[in-house]
mmCIF file of N, CA and C in Angstrom:
data_model
loop_
_atom_site.group_PDB
_atom_site.id
_atom_site.type_symbol
_atom_site.label_atom_id
_atom_site.label_comp_id
_atom_site.label_asym_id
_atom_site.label_seq_id
_atom_site.Cartn_x
_atom_site.Cartn_y
_atom_site.Cartn_z
ATOM 1 N N UNK A 1 0.758 -1.456 -0.122
ATOM 2 C CA UNK A 1 -0.011 0.079 -0.267
ATOM 3 C C UNK A 1 0.780 1.008 0.191
ATOM 4 N N UNK A 2 0.741 1.911 -1.272
ATOM 5 C CA UNK A 2 0.577 3.687 -0.663
ATOM 6 C C UNK A 2 1.010 4.122 0.492
ATOM 7 N N UNK A 3 1.749 5.117 0.857
ATOM 8 C CA UNK A 3 0.991 6.765 1.372
ATOM 9 C C UNK A 3 0.949 7.407 1.130
ATOM 10 N N UNK A 4 -0.885 8.273 2.256
ATOM 11 C CA UNK A 4 -0.601 8.966 0.913
ATOM 12 C C UNK A 4 -0.268 10.518 0.133
ATOM 13 N N UNK A 5 1.250 9.862 1.594
ATOM 14 C CA UNK A 5 1.827 11.686 1.914
ATOM 15 C C UNK A 5 2.333 11.530 0.048
ATOM 16 N N UNK A 6 2.708 10.027 -0.317
ATOM 17 C CA UNK A 6 3.868 9.801 -1.370
ATOM 18 C C UNK A 6 3.017 9.926 -2.321
ATOM 19 N N UNK A 7 1.998 9.472 -2.669
ATOM 20 C CA UNK A 7 0.982 9.624 -3.104
ATOM 21 C C UNK A 7 0.521 11.286 -4.115
ATOM 22 N N UNK A 8 0.787 11.929 -3.273
ATOM 23 C CA UNK A 8 0.663 13.317 -2.961
ATOM 24 C C UNK A 8 2.296 13.938 -3.790
ATOM 25 N N UNK A 9 2.847 13.970 -3.396
ATOM 26 C CA UNK A 9 4.016 14.181 -3.132
ATOM 27 C C UNK A 9 4.742 14.408 -5.177
ATOM 28 N N UNK A 10 4.041 12.700 -5.915
ATOM 29 C CA UNK A 10 4.778 12.567 -6.691
ATOM 30 C C UNK A 10 3.100 13.122 -8.120
ATOM 31 N N UNK A 11 2.525 13.103 -7.439
ATOM 32 C CA UNK A 11 0.935 14.045 -7.638
ATOM 33 C C UNK A 11 1.489 15.431 -9.050
ATOM 34 N N UNK A 12 2.074 15.708 -7.057
ATOM 35 C CA UNK A 12 3.194 17.018 -7.349
ATOM 36 C C UNK A 12 4.054 17.446 -8.385
ATOM 37 N N UNK A 13 5.099 16.911 -8.046
ATOM 38 C CA UNK A 13 6.204 16.415 -9.653
ATOM 39 C C UNK A 13 5.542 16.192 -11.224
ATOM 40 N N UNK A 14 4.899 15.557 -11.065
ATOM 41 C CA UNK A 14 3.521 15.200 -12.240
ATOM 42 C C UNK A 14 3.064 16.321 -12.828
ATOM 43 N N UNK A 15 2.123 17.008 -11.452
ATOM 44 C CA UNK A 15 0.987 18.229 -12.482
ATOM 45 C C UNK A 15 1.743 18.860 -13.378
ATOM 46 N N UNK A 16 1.452 19.063 -14.849
ATOM 47 C CA UNK A 16 1.851 20.208 -15.685
ATOM 48 C C UNK A 16 1.346 22.048 -14.756
ATOM 49 N N UNK A 17 2.669 22.169 -15.586
ATOM 50 C CA UNK A 17 2.684 23.693 -14.485
ATOM 51 C C UNK A 17 3.758 25.180 -15.934
ATOM 52 N N UNK A 18 3.364 25.796 -16.265
ATOM 53 C CA UNK A 18 3.776 26.515 -17.384
ATOM 54 C C UNK A 18 4.700 27.185 -16.807
ATOM 55 N N UNK A 19 6.314 26.890 -17.764
ATOM 56 C CA UNK A 19 6.839 27.937 -16.762
ATOM 57 C C UNK A 19 7.595 28.702 -17.818
ATOM 58 N N UNK A 20 7.190 29.824 -18.087
ATOM 59 C CA UNK A 20 8.812 30.893 -19.053
ATOM 60 C C UNK A 20 10.132 31.123 -18.661
ATOM 61 N N UNK A 21 10.740 31.338 -19.809
ATOM 62 C CA UNK A 21 12.665 31.407 -19.058
ATOM 63 C C UNK A 21 12.825 31.984 -18.547
ATOM 64 N N UNK A 22 13.176 32.317 -17.549
ATOM 65 C CA UNK A 22 13.196 33.241 -16.293
ATOM 66 C C UNK A 22 12.449 32.661 -15.334
ATOM 67 N N UNK A 23 11.602 32.419 -15.235
ATOM 68 C CA UNK A 23 10.621 32.296 -13.990
ATOM 69 C C UNK A 23 10.965 31.062 -13.662
ATOM 70 N N UNK A 24 12.059 29.707 -13.987
ATOM 71 C CA UNK A 24 12.582 29.009 -13.207
ATOM 72 C C UNK A 24 14.495 29.204 -13.361
ATOM 73 N N UNK A 25 14.821 28.079 -11.640
ATOM 74 C CA UNK A 25 16.114 28.262 -11.584
ATOM 75 C C UNK A 25 16.435 27.195 -10.897
ATOM 76 N N UNK A 26 17.373 26.236 -10.535
ATOM 77 C CA UNK A 26 18.025 25.624 -10.010
ATOM 78 C C UNK A 26 19.850 25.508 -9.768
ATOM 79 N N UNK A 27 20.134 25.293 -8.545
ATOM 80 C CA UNK A 27 21.450 25.059 -8.520
ATOM 81 C C UNK A 27 21.067 23.413 -7.996
ATOM 82 N N UNK A 28 22.575 23.140 -8.364
ATOM 83 C CA UNK A 28 23.092 21.487 -8.079
ATOM 84 C C UNK A 28 24.514 21.577 -7.888
ATOM 85 N N UNK A 29 25.000 20.562 -6.838
ATOM 86 C CA UNK A 29 26.561 20.690 -5.795
ATOM 87 C C UNK A 29 26.995 19.700 -6.039
ATOM 88 N N UNK A 30 27.349 18.912 -6.330
ATOM 89 C CA UNK A 30 28.326 18.216 -5.401
ATOM 90 C C UNK A 30 30.181 17.925 -4.575
ATOM 91 N N UNK A 31 29.405 17.312 -4.464
ATOM 92 C CA UNK A 31 32.065 16.801 -3.715
ATOM 93 C C UNK A 31 31.334 15.436 -3.166
ATOM 94 N N UNK A 32 32.275 14.971 -3.396
ATOM 95 C CA UNK A 32 33.197 13.930 -2.877
ATOM 96 C C UNK A 32 34.276 13.836 -2.132
ATOM 97 N N UNK A 33 34.496 12.653 -1.488
ATOM 98 C CA UNK A 33 35.691 13.207 -0.806
ATOM 99 C C UNK A 33 36.865 11.135 -1.156
ATOM 100 N N UNK A 34 38.008 10.990 -1.816
ATOM 101 C CA UNK A 34 38.317 9.309 -1.190
ATOM 102 C C UNK A 34 39.286 10.053 -1.111
ATOM 103 N N UNK A 35 39.625 8.420 0.710
ATOM 104 C CA UNK A 35 40.243 8.144 1.338
ATOM 105 C C UNK A 35 40.821 8.873 1.571
ATOM 106 N N UNK A 36 40.266 10.775 2.663
ATOM 107 C CA UNK A 36 40.594 11.044 4.358
ATOM 108 C C UNK A 36 41.243 11.893 4.090
ATOM 109 N N UNK A 37 42.542 10.627 4.155
ATOM 110 C CA UNK A 37 43.754 10.696 5.282
ATOM 111 C C UNK A 37 44.622 12.311 5.018
ATOM 112 N N UNK A 38 45.644 12.467 6.100
ATOM 113 C CA UNK A 38 45.674 13.631 5.377
ATOM 114 C C UNK A 38 46.969 13.780 4.088
ATOM 115 N N UNK A 39 47.174 15.019 3.590
ATOM 116 C CA UNK A 39 47.543 14.784 2.192
ATOM 117 C C UNK A 39 48.904 15.188 2.137
ATOM 118 N N UNK A 40 50.357 14.763 1.661
ATOM 119 C CA UNK A 40 51.371 15.060 1.830
ATOM 120 C C UNK A 40 52.242 16.027 0.433
ATOM 121 N N UNK A 41 52.378 16.800 0.536
ATOM 122 C CA UNK A 41 52.846 17.207 -0.865
ATOM 123 C C UNK A 41 53.944 16.850 -0.410
ATOM 124 N N UNK A 42 55.034 16.352 -1.774
ATOM 125 C CA UNK A 42 56.451 16.223 -2.392
ATOM 126 C C UNK A 42 56.230 17.629 -2.858
ATOM 127 N N UNK A 43 57.544 18.019 -2.405
ATOM 128 C CA UNK A 43 58.380 19.728 -3.505
ATOM 129 C C UNK A 43 59.628 18.855 -4.308
ATOM 130 N N UNK A 44 59.407 18.377 -5.300
ATOM 131 C CA UNK A 44 60.698 18.520 -6.889
ATOM 132 C C UNK A 44 62.051 18.868 -6.344
ATOM 133 N N UNK A 45 62.376 18.014 -6.413
ATOM 134 C CA UNK A 45 63.722 18.297 -6.251
ATOM 135 C C UNK A 45 64.637 19.578 -6.560
ATOM 136 N N UNK A 46 65.166 20.186 -7.265
ATOM 137 C CA UNK A 46 65.822 21.492 -7.492
ATOM 138 C C UNK A 46 67.246 21.121 -8.046
ATOM 139 N N UNK A 47 66.941 21.552 -9.549
ATOM 140 C CA UNK A 47 67.815 20.866 -10.157
ATOM 141 C C UNK A 47 68.828 21.280 -10.645
ATOM 142 N N UNK A 48 69.786 20.985 -10.575
ATOM 143 C CA UNK A 48 71.312 21.190 -10.233
ATOM 144 C C UNK A 48 71.985 22.279 -11.607
ATOM 145 N N UNK A 49 72.607 22.213 -11.546
ATOM 146 C CA UNK A 49 73.703 23.119 -12.292
ATOM 147 C C UNK A 49 74.970 23.755 -12.050
ATOM 148 N N UNK A 50 75.825 22.586 -13.757
ATOM 149 C CA UNK A 50 76.465 23.310 -12.937
ATOM 150 C C UNK A 50 77.046 25.380 -13.637
ATOM 151 N N UNK A 51 78.329 26.444 -13.057
ATOM 152 C CA UNK A 51 78.785 27.246 -13.004
ATOM 153 C C UNK A 51 79.511 27.350 -14.218
ATOM 154 N N UNK A 52 80.213 28.897 -15.100
ATOM 155 C CA UNK A 52 81.313 28.550 -15.748
ATOM 156 C C UNK A 52 81.793 28.198 -15.439
ATOM 157 N N UNK A 53 82.446 28.404 -14.115
ATOM 158 C CA UNK A 53 83.224 28.378 -13.311
ATOM 159 C C UNK A 53 83.154 26.115 -13.596
ATOM 160 N N UNK A 54 82.936 25.512 -13.272
ATOM 161 C CA UNK A 54 82.401 24.198 -12.711
ATOM 162 C C UNK A 54 82.687 24.289 -13.951
ATOM 163 N N UNK A 55 82.129 24.625 -15.618
ATOM 164 C CA UNK A 55 82.744 24.008 -16.554
ATOM 165 C C UNK A 55 84.147 24.199 -17.618
ATOM 166 N N UNK A 56 84.483 25.452 -16.977
ATOM 167 C CA UNK A 56 85.766 25.053 -16.744
ATOM 168 C C UNK A 56 86.776 24.876 -16.525
ATOM 169 N N UNK A 57 86.512 24.003 -15.271
ATOM 170 C CA UNK A 57 86.879 22.899 -14.791
ATOM 171 C C UNK A 57 86.903 21.557 -15.621
ATOM 172 N N UNK A 58 85.897 21.302 -15.643
ATOM 173 C CA UNK A 58 85.370 20.673 -17.152
ATOM 174 C C UNK A 58 86.630 20.241 -18.507
ATOM 175 N N UNK A 59 86.242 21.543 -18.886
ATOM 176 C CA UNK A 59 87.248 22.249 -20.204
ATOM 177 C C UNK A 59 88.802 21.546 -19.309
ATOM 178 N N UNK A 60 89.170 21.832 -18.398
ATOM 179 C CA UNK A 60 90.839 22.038 -18.339
ATOM 180 C C UNK A 60 91.210 19.929 -17.921
ATOM 181 N N UNK A 61 90.400 19.620 -17.450
ATOM 182 C CA UNK A 61 90.606 18.266 -17.120
ATOM 183 C C UNK A 61 90.389 17.164 -18.187
ATOM 184 N N UNK A 62 89.751 17.183 -19.178
ATOM 185 C CA UNK A 62 89.489 17.078 -20.428
ATOM 186 C C UNK A 62 91.150 17.181 -20.824
ATOM 187 N N UNK A 63 91.750 18.658 -20.490
ATOM 188 C CA UNK A 63 93.798 18.283 -21.350
ATOM 189 C C UNK A 63 93.469 19.244 -22.432
ATOM 190 N N UNK A 64 92.199 19.948 -21.563
ATOM 191 C CA UNK A 64 92.801 21.223 -22.888
ATOM 192 C C UNK A 64 93.163 22.762 -22.353
ATOM 193 N N UNK A 65 93.518 23.844 -22.733
ATOM 194 C CA UNK A 65 94.424 24.624 -22.084
ATOM 195 C C UNK A 65 94.014 25.280 -22.706
ATOM 196 N N UNK A 66 94.197 27.270 -22.134
ATOM 197 C CA UNK A 66 93.978 28.307 -21.930
ATOM 198 C C UNK A 66 92.823 28.427 -22.431
ATOM 199 N N UNK A 67 91.651 27.878 -21.616
ATOM 200 C CA UNK A 67 90.212 28.095 -22.375
ATOM 201 C C UNK A 67 89.896 29.614 -22.244
ATOM 202 N N UNK A 68 88.766 29.669 -23.740
ATOM 203 C CA UNK A 68 88.354 30.826 -23.209
ATOM 204 C C UNK A 68 86.902 31.333 -23.231
ATOM 205 N N UNK A 69 85.833 31.920 -22.973
ATOM 206 C CA UNK A 69 84.509 31.607 -22.565
ATOM 207 C C UNK A 69 83.840 32.879 -24.510
ATOM 208 N N UNK A 70 82.914 31.166 -24.948
ATOM 209 C CA UNK A 70 82.097 32.086 -26.006
ATOM 210 C C UNK A 70 80.651 32.442 -25.784
ATOM 211 N N UNK A 71 80.092 31.428 -25.323
ATOM 212 C CA UNK A 71 78.442 31.866 -25.342
ATOM 213 C C UNK A 71 77.540 30.696 -24.271
ATOM 214 N N UNK A 72 77.039 30.837 -23.752
ATOM 215 C CA UNK A 72 75.922 30.399 -23.468
ATOM 216 C C UNK A 72 74.608 29.757 -22.930
ATOM 217 N N UNK A 73 73.631 29.245 -23.597
ATOM 218 C CA UNK A 73 72.456 28.064 -23.635
ATOM 219 C C UNK A 73 71.733 28.101 -22.832
ATOM 220 N N UNK A 74 70.942 27.279 -23.251
ATOM 221 C CA UNK A 74 69.754 27.099 -21.910
ATOM 222 C C UNK A 74 70.614 24.822 -21.083
ATOM 223 N N UNK A 75 70.939 24.836 -22.174
ATOM 224 C CA UNK A 75 71.741 23.009 -21.820
ATOM 225 C C UNK A 75 73.549 23.818 -21.866
ATOM 226 N N UNK A 76 74.315 24.727 -23.022
ATOM 227 C CA UNK A 76 75.336 24.377 -22.753
ATOM 228 C C UNK A 76 75.933 25.669 -22.713
ATOM 229 N N UNK A 77 77.907 25.015 -22.088
ATOM 230 C CA UNK A 77 78.309 26.487 -22.067
ATOM 231 C C UNK A 77 79.631 26.270 -23.114
ATOM 232 N N UNK A 78 79.480 27.039 -23.551
ATOM 233 C CA UNK A 78 80.686 27.098 -25.200
ATOM 234 C C UNK A 78 81.750 27.387 -24.682
ATOM 235 N N UNK A 79 83.213 26.925 -25.449
ATOM 236 C CA UNK A 79 84.673 27.373 -24.745
ATOM 237 C C UNK A 79 85.562 27.597 -26.448
ATOM 238 N N UNK A 80 86.241 28.452 -26.516
ATOM 239 C CA UNK A 80 87.211 28.775 -27.399
ATOM 240 C C UNK A 80 88.469 28.117 -26.522
ATOM 241 N N UNK A 81 89.841 26.468 -26.608
ATOM 242 C CA UNK A 81 90.469 26.153 -26.189
ATOM 243 C C UNK A 81 91.591 25.124 -26.882
ATOM 244 N N UNK A 82 92.711 25.063 -26.442
ATOM 245 C CA UNK A 82 93.094 24.430 -26.747
ATOM 246 C C UNK A 82 94.478 23.264 -26.994
ATOM 247 N N UNK A 83 94.144 22.340 -27.486
ATOM 248 C CA UNK A 83 94.580 21.051 -27.622
ATOM 249 C C UNK A 83 95.974 20.688 -28.538
ATOM 250 N N UNK A 84 96.797 20.120 -27.989
ATOM 251 C CA UNK A 84 97.953 19.577 -29.136
ATOM 252 C C UNK A 84 98.292 20.275 -30.667
ATOM 253 N N UNK A 85 98.283 21.641 -29.748
ATOM 254 C CA UNK A 85 98.408 22.024 -31.064
ATOM 255 C C UNK A 85 97.257 22.805 -31.911
ATOM 256 N N UNK A 86 96.636 22.371 -31.358
ATOM 257 C CA UNK A 86 94.746 22.876 -32.586
ATOM 258 C C UNK A 86 93.874 23.848 -31.406
ATOM 259 N N UNK A 87 93.398 24.015 -31.937
ATOM 260 C CA UNK A 87 91.996 25.450 -31.550
ATOM 261 C C UNK A 87 90.521 24.981 -31.378
ATOM 262 N N UNK A 88 90.087 24.192 -30.954
ATOM 263 C CA UNK A 88 88.280 23.680 -30.026
ATOM 264 C C UNK A 88 87.918 24.163 -29.854
ATOM 265 N N UNK A 89 86.177 23.425 -30.439
ATOM 266 C CA UNK A 89 84.810 24.851 -30.040
ATOM 267 C C UNK A 89 84.733 23.185 -29.103
ATOM 268 N N UNK A 90 83.968 24.228 -27.474
ATOM 269 C CA UNK A 90 84.456 22.693 -27.107
ATOM 270 C C UNK A 90 82.750 22.671 -25.530
ATOM 271 N N UNK A 91 82.136 22.382 -25.596
ATOM 272 C CA UNK A 91 80.524 22.802 -25.133
ATOM 273 C C UNK A 91 80.943 21.443 -23.740
ATOM 274 N N UNK A 92 80.365 21.750 -22.751
ATOM 275 C CA UNK A 92 79.741 22.070 -21.281
ATOM 276 C C UNK A 92 78.482 21.784 -20.989
ATOM 277 N N UNK A 93 77.189 20.262 -20.857
ATOM 278 C CA UNK A 93 76.604 20.490 -19.816
ATOM 279 C C UNK A 93 77.082 21.540 -18.652
ATOM 280 N N UNK A 94 75.049 22.083 -18.909
ATOM 281 C CA UNK A 94 74.721 22.796 -17.217
ATOM 282 C C UNK A 94 73.933 22.412 -17.390
ATOM 283 N N UNK A 95 74.038 20.905 -17.039
ATOM 284 C CA UNK A 95 73.530 20.417 -16.054
ATOM 285 C C UNK A 95 74.175 19.573 -15.141
ATOM 286 N N UNK A 96 74.964 18.843 -16.434
ATOM 287 C CA UNK A 96 76.371 17.827 -16.052
ATOM 288 C C UNK A 96 77.479 17.776 -15.287
ATOM 289 N N UNK A 97 77.919 19.362 -15.802
ATOM 290 C CA UNK A 97 79.513 20.194 -15.173
ATOM 291 C C UNK A 97 80.157 19.004 -17.098
ATOM 292 N N UNK A 98 79.320 18.167 -17.428
ATOM 293 C CA UNK A 98 80.146 17.709 -18.663
ATOM 294 C C UNK A 98 81.065 17.648 -19.815
ATOM 295 N N UNK A 99 82.207 17.799 -20.591
ATOM 296 C CA UNK A 99 82.483 17.467 -21.715
ATOM 297 C C UNK A 99 80.881 17.011 -22.764
ATOM 298 N N UNK A 100 80.319 17.738 -23.651
ATOM 299 C CA UNK A 100 79.479 17.174 -24.434
ATOM 300 C C UNK A 100 80.531 17.017 -25.565
ATOM 301 N N UNK A 101 80.562 18.008 -26.724
ATOM 302 C CA UNK A 101 80.787 18.027 -27.562
ATOM 303 C C UNK A 101 82.435 19.190 -27.565
ATOM 304 N N UNK A 102 83.492 18.460 -28.512
ATOM 305 C CA UNK A 102 84.642 18.800 -29.637
ATOM 306 C C UNK A 102 84.246 19.513 -30.934
ATOM 307 N N UNK A 103 84.452 20.601 -31.332
ATOM 308 C CA UNK A 103 85.048 21.126 -32.615
ATOM 309 C C UNK A 103 85.499 21.265 -32.867
ATOM 310 N N UNK A 104 86.207 21.286 -33.841
ATOM 311 C CA UNK A 104 87.752 21.848 -34.482
ATOM 312 C C UNK A 104 86.881 23.200 -34.629
ATOM 313 N N UNK A 105 88.364 24.052 -34.256
ATOM 314 C CA UNK A 105 88.141 26.484 -34.407
ATOM 315 C C UNK A 105 87.702 26.967 -33.870
#
């Protein structure tokens, strides 16, 4: 048996009533939480970068002499240096401090 209050609610919800634009409005919000425990945020590890001076040491350790600074990009330091009578362009990684490229010139 259906209760009279439930029936009344159903009939009221189904009754036809004209609603013009701007006369009806509604809001609806939903929220959900999963886990509920304390949140931990880990900071990103700092990016390691080498300085011009550290890059210069790498050039010297690679057997080059008289290094001169040329230019810096986002990833490389460029030097002009001498080794075994020749002149070379030497690229050193900003991130690792290692000699990456050796070009004539």
